[in-house]
Coordinates of C-alpha atoms in Angstrom, one line a residue:
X23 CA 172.3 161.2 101.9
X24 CA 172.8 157.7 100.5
X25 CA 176.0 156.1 100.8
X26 CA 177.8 152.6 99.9
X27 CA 179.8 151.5 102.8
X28 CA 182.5 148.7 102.2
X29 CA 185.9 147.6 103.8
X30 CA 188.8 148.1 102.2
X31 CA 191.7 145.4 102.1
X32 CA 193.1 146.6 105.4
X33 CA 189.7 146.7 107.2
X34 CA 189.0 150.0 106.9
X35 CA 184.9 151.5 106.8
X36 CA 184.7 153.7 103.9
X37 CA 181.6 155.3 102.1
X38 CA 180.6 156.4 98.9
X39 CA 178.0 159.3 98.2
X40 CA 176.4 157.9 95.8
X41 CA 173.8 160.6 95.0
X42 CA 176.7 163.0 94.2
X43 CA 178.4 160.1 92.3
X44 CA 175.2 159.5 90.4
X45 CA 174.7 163.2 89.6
X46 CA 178.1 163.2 88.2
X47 CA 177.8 160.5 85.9
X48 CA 174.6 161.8 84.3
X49 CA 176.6 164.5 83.5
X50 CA 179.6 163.1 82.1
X51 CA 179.0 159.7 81.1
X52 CA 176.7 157.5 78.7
X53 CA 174.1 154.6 79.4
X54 CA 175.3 151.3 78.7
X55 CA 174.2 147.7 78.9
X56 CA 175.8 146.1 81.4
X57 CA 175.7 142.3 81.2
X58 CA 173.5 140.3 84.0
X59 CA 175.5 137.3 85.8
X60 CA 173.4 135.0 87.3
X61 CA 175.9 134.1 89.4
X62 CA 176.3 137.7 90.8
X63 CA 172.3 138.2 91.2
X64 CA 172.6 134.8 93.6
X65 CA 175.5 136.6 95.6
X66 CA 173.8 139.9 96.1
X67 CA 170.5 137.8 97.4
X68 CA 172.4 135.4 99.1
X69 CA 174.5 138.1 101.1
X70 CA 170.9 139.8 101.7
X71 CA 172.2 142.8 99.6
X72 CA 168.1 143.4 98.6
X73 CA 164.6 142.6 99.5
X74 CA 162.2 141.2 97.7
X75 CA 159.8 143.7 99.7
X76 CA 162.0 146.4 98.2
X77 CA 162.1 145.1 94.9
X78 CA 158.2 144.7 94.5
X79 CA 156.7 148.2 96.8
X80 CA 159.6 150.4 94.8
X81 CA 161.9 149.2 92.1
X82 CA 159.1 147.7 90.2
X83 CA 156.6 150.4 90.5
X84 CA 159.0 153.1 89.7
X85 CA 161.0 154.2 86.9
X86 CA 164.3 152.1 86.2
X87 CA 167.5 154.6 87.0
X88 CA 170.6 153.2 85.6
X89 CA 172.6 151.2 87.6
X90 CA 176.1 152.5 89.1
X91 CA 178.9 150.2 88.5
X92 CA 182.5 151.5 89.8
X93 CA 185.1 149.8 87.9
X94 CA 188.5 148.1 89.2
X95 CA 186.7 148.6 92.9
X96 CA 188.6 146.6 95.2
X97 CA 190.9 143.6 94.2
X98 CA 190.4 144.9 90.1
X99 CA 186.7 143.8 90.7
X100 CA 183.9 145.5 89.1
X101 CA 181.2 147.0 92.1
X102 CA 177.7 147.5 92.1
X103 CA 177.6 150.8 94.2
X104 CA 174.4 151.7 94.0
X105 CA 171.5 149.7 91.7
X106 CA 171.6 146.0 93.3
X107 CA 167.2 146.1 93.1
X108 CA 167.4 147.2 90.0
X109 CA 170.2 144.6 88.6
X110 CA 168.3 141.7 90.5
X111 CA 165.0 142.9 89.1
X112 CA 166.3 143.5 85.7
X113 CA 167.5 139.5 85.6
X114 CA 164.0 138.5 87.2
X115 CA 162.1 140.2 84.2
X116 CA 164.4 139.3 81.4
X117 CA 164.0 135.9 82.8
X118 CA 160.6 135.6 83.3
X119 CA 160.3 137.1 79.3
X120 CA 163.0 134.2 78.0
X121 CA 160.5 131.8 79.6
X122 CA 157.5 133.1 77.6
X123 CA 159.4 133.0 74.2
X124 CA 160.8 136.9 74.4
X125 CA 164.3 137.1 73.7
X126 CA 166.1 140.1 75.1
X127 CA 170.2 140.4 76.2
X128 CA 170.3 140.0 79.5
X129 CA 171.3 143.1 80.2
X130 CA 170.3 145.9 82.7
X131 CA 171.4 150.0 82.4
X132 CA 174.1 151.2 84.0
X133 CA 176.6 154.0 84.2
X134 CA 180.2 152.6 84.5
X135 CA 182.4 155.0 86.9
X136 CA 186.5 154.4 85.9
X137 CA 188.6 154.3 89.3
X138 CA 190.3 157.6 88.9
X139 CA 187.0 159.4 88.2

């Protein structure tokens, strides 16, 4: 089973199944691009949320699933529950392309889950 484990405002553990939640939202919901914030690829590296080992022996040599994003998470935050390799590797390939003259949205796929669902 994967999870995503977070503390809620009162400092309560709580997880999320992600597998069940990501076999709901191929059901019910569309792919979309979600918008890449540098800012929020240097927070999920800085706070050690991926590795770069993990990035380059299976996010890179596998095919991209779309990211799951759970909306109004915690504090009416956004949350990238499950998908952080792939939203960090997404920026560092759209990057690299910009450099070489390929101009892309920086964008990477992602279901977006509403609160109530």
């Amino acid at each position: 089973m994967e999870v995503f484990n977070y503390n809620d405002p009162n400092g309560k553990e709580n997880w999320l199944d992600v597998e069940r939640l990501r076999r709901w939202a191929e059901k019910h919901l569309e792919i979309i691009p979600a918008d890449i914030d540098m800012k929020m690829v240097e927070r999920i590296i800085e706070g050690g949320r991926v590795t770069a080992e993990h990035i380059n022996a299976h996010t890179m040599t596998n095919d991209i699933k779309p990211i799951l994003i759970a909306e109004n998470f915690e504090n009416g935050y956004a949350e990238i529950v499950d998908g952080n390799h792939t939203y960090v590797a997404m920026a560092a390939t759209q990057f690299r392309a910009k450099k070489m003259g390929i101009t892309a949205p920086l964008s990477a796929p992602a279901y977006v889950i509403a609160r109530e669902d």
